[in-house]
């Protein structure tokens, strides 16, 4: 483990019944980094995020964040420690408005008082481009706006580590660029980012370092150039 | 109080009761365990089956088991229709958790009260040649009133088990809650498959109800007592496991029979619920759970 | 900025309505018109408490409790225990019953709330029957045959003892609704809603879901126990089959569903409406038909008007506001 590792995933294993979704995966994310996590469908990316955020318990290995072992910590405790995630399949609080959705995260994760929720929430919605939908019911949003809401709610927890699980799927290329800009800006503000994405153009442009998963195992690690030229990665994506 | 004879009798009664319990819970294993539909009205449908057997028996002297078999298709249709309504009103809107449950609770209540209005709260029984006899060997007896339903229950159990494991539709029912997408890729409509599954689940209630009224007298509100048994078995089995249902049924039957023999029948209702609470607290994935 | 004012007003309206009711009843009392009003009113108010208590778990958080009758009966029998021990006064019975049921709720929640939501529902059903079996076999509180509780005929300054119980239940109803409303407007209440909408997303947004769920079962249990506490005195003869009557569980679900489960106002409207109809119907038509109607109305509402009467009213008012 290097001194500046923010998140250290050591030999993490996750099984679903007899099926091994993650097999002894090691992964280290340094503070301030823009980290890409890629792999074909079903390779275990979301499962990895679930283990990091605590919505699933890993059977083997351990995960350390800021020097704190996360084993046995509940997801909300991890959120308060500074880990935020978005969900690949959006999970908005449907009966609340967009602003109230952020309010939950602001009030519970950061202890923002009720009177400040409005101001802080609107600021985040401005950044993400959802401000005019602030009073709309979250259940009535389009798929694209729901993805933005996912990111906005994650940002509202004031994370040190933000994990974005396919926030850009289905977006047009200008919208992809918009989201990329937001993530770049957040990163400049000091937030470490893990990006999971199938849109290669985006991951390659964004990431400083990339880990590739295939069938639950880590098959490659390196900077975008190295990954693009890795024969193993090519095989995983294109098949034998 | 204690004697070997008493114990053996209690064990035999327990096994016979357990086989019957397994058959009663089979419908719930399908609907709750495999389709993910929490039909708490299932026991109420069973009691409805009992009363239909009673009605045909008292009016026309029809054999209760025969009545049960005749009414399986009718119950199947009721189940398929009920699922359609449930799907359109709740499942499609992602609203099963609160309103879907309340819906079945209301249905249960309506069936119970309707039966009370028609038949009153008296216990009802049926007549058949195999009721009231018993085979004896020494002090050990096997009442045919228990034995015949046990055999029918096992037969129904086997039939459903074979259907679920051997046919395309049966396997689709098992898969529908877990892997909708794969099912769609195979060209099956998940809603139709669930409709079929729920129809089968309610269909078993027609025969299970007939068996129930052969074994013991029935009044409209006993359905609620069976909620405990059927859910205890479905949970203990490991949701959706058909062999597990048989094992869990036998366990519960034996436990209940022992408790009511040695502690008194007034404690029997607590056995199922005690097992259920214990299973939920300590082993929610059940004996055969994933 | 006009929202807070709008949100407050129904509460004060209700408070006013209850005050008016109180005054009206006092006038009835002065002219000594009819104790039946108190007799029936008590039951309606008891349902206000039960429906409000149920709604904290069910409506706000989406966790269905089928065991309302169990909590209610434990509350009632807790009073019987105190009475049998040292003829405790009602003022002691109520908090005692509340605490016993709060602990029961906490234990239930602790056992099942870490599992899928539906297991909680099934477990509550199971719990009610286990408890009934225990009470049936417990001779100290009368077992299956039941127990008599002697109450004084009169209680100054109310006159008839039933009138006194009516006012006690009125206070309990106001208390229950205030607790529910306070929760609803608090951060905790907003956490409840997040849990109802998506529990995993709530956890990840920093909501301590298990703790909030335990708070809800405890508070809800407390209120149900409190509603049951005076029951033995009200009927003066208590037996398991009446205390554990399924009608409590059905009404506790039906009333919020019919009134509208997302606000404190829903269960109040549902209980006042359905409770009153039932009280009138038991006198005028058969009680079975009356029960059948409850079941049908429940099913009808969950299918056709998922937001209940409050939802319909909102839609209607909202529609009108758009017209202007
Ligand atoms: N709760 C679960 N139960 C059983 N199997 C699961 C569960 N969650 C994921 N899996 C399985 O684990 C494997 C990895 O899934 P995961 O969602 O992590 O993949 P992914 O890399 O995120 O894929 P995608 O790019 O499609 O999002 C898949 O085969 C999936 O079917
Ligand atoms: Mg994924």
mmCIF file of N, CA, C and O in Angstrom, chain B residues 56-92:
data_model
loop_
_atom_site.group_PDB
_atom_site.id
_atom_site.type_symbol
_atom_site.label_atom_id
_atom_site.label_comp_id
_atom_site.label_asym_id
_atom_site.label_seq_id
_atom_site.Cartn_x
_atom_site.Cartn_y
_atom_site.Cartn_z
ATOM 1 N N UNK B 56 -70.665 -29.164 -1.973
ATOM 2 C CA UNK B 56 -70.951 -30.246 -2.914
ATOM 3 C C UNK B 56 -71.239 -31.545 -2.167
ATOM 4 O O UNK B 56 -72.059 -32.353 -2.597
ATOM 5 N N UNK B 57 -70.560 -31.736 -1.059
ATOM 6 C CA UNK B 57 -70.745 -32.943 -0.274
ATOM 7 C C UNK B 57 -72.099 -32.962 0.405
ATOM 8 O O UNK B 57 -72.815 -33.965 0.381
ATOM 9 N N UNK B 58 -72.487 -31.839 0.982
ATOM 10 C CA UNK B 58 -73.752 -31.840 1.722
ATOM 11 C C UNK B 58 -74.958 -31.775 0.790
ATOM 12 O O UNK B 58 -76.007 -32.301 1.107
ATOM 13 N N UNK B 59 -74.796 -31.127 -0.365
ATOM 14 C CA UNK B 59 -75.940 -31.037 -1.289
ATOM 15 C C UNK B 59 -76.105 -32.296 -2.129
ATOM 16 O O UNK B 59 -77.197 -32.835 -2.261
ATOM 17 N N UNK B 60 -74.995 -32.742 -2.724
ATOM 18 C CA UNK B 60 -75.102 -33.850 -3.673
ATOM 19 C C UNK B 60 -74.325 -35.091 -3.247
ATOM 20 O O UNK B 60 -74.177 -36.037 -4.015
ATOM 21 N N UNK B 61 -73.754 -35.068 -2.071
ATOM 22 C CA UNK B 61 -72.997 -36.221 -1.603
ATOM 23 C C UNK B 61 -71.727 -36.483 -2.400
ATOM 24 O O UNK B 61 -71.209 -37.595 -2.414
ATOM 25 N N UNK B 62 -71.242 -35.443 -3.070
ATOM 26 C CA UNK B 62 -70.037 -35.598 -3.885
ATOM 27 C C UNK B 62 -68.812 -35.828 -3.005
ATOM 28 O O UNK B 62 -68.692 -35.239 -1.934
ATOM 29 N N UNK B 63 -67.912 -36.692 -3.475
ATOM 30 C CA UNK B 63 -66.694 -36.950 -2.720
ATOM 31 C C UNK B 63 -65.830 -35.687 -2.650
ATOM 32 O O UNK B 63 -65.604 -35.033 -3.671
ATOM 33 N N UNK B 64 -65.348 -35.319 -1.449
ATOM 34 C CA UNK B 64 -64.593 -34.063 -1.336
ATOM 35 C C UNK B 64 -63.327 -34.025 -2.207
ATOM 36 O O UNK B 64 -63.021 -32.973 -2.781
ATOM 37 N N UNK B 65 -62.617 -35.156 -2.295
ATOM 38 C CA UNK B 65 -61.391 -35.142 -3.107
ATOM 39 C C UNK B 65 -61.727 -34.925 -4.578
ATOM 40 O O UNK B 65 -61.092 -34.121 -5.278
ATOM 41 N N UNK B 66 -62.788 -35.603 -5.025
ATOM 42 C CA UNK B 66 -63.237 -35.422 -6.405
ATOM 43 C C UNK B 66 -63.616 -33.957 -6.637
ATOM 44 O O UNK B 66 -63.219 -33.347 -7.644
ATOM 45 N N UNK B 67 -64.355 -33.381 -5.701
ATOM 46 C CA UNK B 67 -64.731 -31.964 -5.824
ATOM 47 C C UNK B 67 -63.486 -31.092 -5.945
ATOM 48 O O UNK B 67 -63.420 -30.206 -6.797
ATOM 49 N N UNK B 68 -62.529 -31.400 -5.081
ATOM 50 C CA UNK B 68 -61.292 -30.617 -5.098
ATOM 51 C C UNK B 68 -60.643 -30.650 -6.472
ATOM 52 O O UNK B 68 -60.237 -29.620 -7.018
ATOM 53 N N UNK B 69 -60.575 -31.840 -7.061
ATOM 54 C CA UNK B 69 -59.935 -31.979 -8.374
ATOM 55 C C UNK B 69 -60.741 -31.244 -9.443
ATOM 56 O O UNK B 69 -60.186 -30.546 -10.287
ATOM 57 N N UNK B 70 -62.075 -31.380 -9.355
ATOM 58 C CA UNK B 70 -62.926 -30.708 -10.345
ATOM 59 C C UNK B 70 -62.725 -29.192 -10.296
ATOM 60 O O UNK B 70 -62.739 -28.518 -11.321
ATOM 61 N N UNK B 71 -62.502 -28.695 -9.087
ATOM 62 C CA UNK B 71 -62.440 -27.238 -8.957
ATOM 63 C C UNK B 71 -61.042 -26.655 -9.194
ATOM 64 O O UNK B 71 -60.875 -25.436 -9.162
ATOM 65 N N UNK B 72 -60.063 -27.509 -9.411
ATOM 66 C CA UNK B 72 -58.723 -26.971 -9.689
ATOM 67 C C UNK B 72 -58.742 -26.003 -10.872
ATOM 68 O O UNK B 72 -58.227 -24.874 -10.766
ATOM 69 N N UNK B 73 -59.352 -26.365 -12.018
ATOM 70 C CA UNK B 73 -59.363 -25.409 -13.141
ATOM 71 C C UNK B 73 -60.072 -24.105 -12.807
ATOM 72 O O UNK B 73 -59.638 -23.023 -13.234
ATOM 73 N N UNK B 74 -61.158 -24.199 -12.037
ATOM 74 C CA UNK B 74 -61.886 -22.982 -11.675
ATOM 75 C C UNK B 74 -60.981 -22.056 -10.852
ATOM 76 O O UNK B 74 -60.874 -20.859 -11.117
ATOM 77 N N UNK B 75 -60.311 -22.647 -9.867
ATOM 78 C CA UNK B 75 -59.407 -21.857 -9.036
ATOM 79 C C UNK B 75 -58.235 -21.327 -9.865
ATOM 80 O O UNK B 75 -57.754 -20.224 -9.639
ATOM 81 N N UNK B 76 -57.795 -22.159 -10.810
ATOM 82 C CA UNK B 76 -56.722 -21.705 -11.694
ATOM 83 C C UNK B 76 -57.122 -20.405 -12.389
ATOM 84 O O UNK B 76 -56.365 -19.434 -12.425
ATOM 85 N N UNK B 77 -58.343 -20.383 -12.909
ATOM 86 C CA UNK B 77 -58.812 -19.188 -13.616
ATOM 87 C C UNK B 77 -58.940 -18.003 -12.665
ATOM 88 O O UNK B 77 -58.570 -16.875 -12.994
ATOM 89 N N UNK B 78 -59.462 -18.272 -11.471
ATOM 90 C CA UNK B 78 -59.566 -17.197 -10.479
ATOM 91 C C UNK B 78 -58.173 -16.624 -10.203
ATOM 92 O O UNK B 78 -57.964 -15.404 -10.174
ATOM 93 N N UNK B 79 -57.200 -17.511 -10.029
ATOM 94 C CA UNK B 79 -55.831 -17.076 -9.753
ATOM 95 C C UNK B 79 -55.259 -16.252 -10.894
ATOM 96 O O UNK B 79 -54.676 -15.190 -10.673
ATOM 97 N N UNK B 80 -55.449 -16.747 -12.118
ATOM 98 C CA UNK B 80 -54.921 -16.022 -13.275
ATOM 99 C C UNK B 80 -55.548 -14.636 -13.358
ATOM 100 O O UNK B 80 -54.857 -13.636 -13.607
ATOM 101 N N UNK B 81 -56.843 -14.568 -13.109
ATOM 102 C CA UNK B 81 -57.538 -13.276 -13.140
ATOM 103 C C UNK B 81 -57.038 -12.363 -12.032
ATOM 104 O O UNK B 81 -56.772 -11.184 -12.255
ATOM 105 N N UNK B 82 -56.889 -12.939 -10.828
ATOM 106 C CA UNK B 82 -56.429 -12.138 -9.693
ATOM 107 C C UNK B 82 -55.040 -11.575 -9.981
ATOM 108 O O UNK B 82 -54.754 -10.418 -9.663
ATOM 109 N N UNK B 83 -54.176 -12.395 -10.605
ATOM 110 C CA UNK B 83 -52.843 -11.884 -10.907
ATOM 111 C C UNK B 83 -52.908 -10.712 -11.886
ATOM 112 O O UNK B 83 -52.190 -9.723 -11.739
ATOM 113 N N UNK B 84 -53.773 -10.842 -12.906
ATOM 114 C CA UNK B 84 -53.916 -9.741 -13.874
ATOM 115 C C UNK B 84 -54.236 -8.441 -13.150
ATOM 116 O O UNK B 84 -53.623 -7.407 -13.351
ATOM 117 N N UNK B 85 -55.228 -8.525 -12.266
ATOM 118 C CA UNK B 85 -55.652 -7.348 -11.503
ATOM 119 C C UNK B 85 -54.484 -6.820 -10.658
ATOM 120 O O UNK B 85 -54.202 -5.619 -10.621
ATOM 121 N N UNK B 86 -53.803 -7.748 -9.992
ATOM 122 C CA UNK B 86 -52.667 -7.390 -9.138
ATOM 123 C C UNK B 86 -51.571 -6.727 -9.964
ATOM 124 O O UNK B 86 -51.006 -5.705 -9.580
ATOM 125 N N UNK B 87 -51.308 -7.317 -11.139
ATOM 126 C CA UNK B 87 -50.259 -6.778 -11.991
ATOM 127 C C UNK B 87 -50.602 -5.360 -12.444
ATOM 128 O O UNK B 87 -49.803 -4.437 -12.322
ATOM 129 N N UNK B 88 -51.818 -5.207 -12.974
ATOM 130 C CA UNK B 88 -52.202 -3.902 -13.509
ATOM 131 C C UNK B 88 -52.244 -2.839 -12.409
ATOM 132 O O UNK B 88 -51.873 -1.694 -12.628
ATOM 133 N N UNK B 89 -52.718 -3.231 -11.226
ATOM 134 C CA UNK B 89 -52.929 -2.230 -10.183
ATOM 135 C C UNK B 89 -51.679 -1.934 -9.367
ATOM 136 O O UNK B 89 -51.515 -0.816 -8.892
ATOM 137 N N UNK B 90 -50.821 -2.942 -9.160
ATOM 138 C CA UNK B 90 -49.713 -2.731 -8.230
ATOM 139 C C UNK B 90 -48.340 -3.008 -8.829
ATOM 140 O O UNK B 90 -47.471 -2.172 -8.800
ATOM 141 N N UNK B 91 -48.169 -4.215 -9.376
ATOM 142 C CA UNK B 91 -46.838 -4.634 -9.769
ATOM 143 C C UNK B 91 -46.268 -3.722 -10.851
ATOM 144 O O UNK B 91 -45.118 -3.328 -10.811
ATOM 145 N N UNK B 92 -47.116 -3.373 -11.804
ATOM 146 C CA UNK B 92 -46.660 -2.543 -12.911
ATOM 147 C C UNK B 92 -46.212 -1.172 -12.417
ATOM 148 O O UNK B 92 -45.322 -0.554 -12.971
#
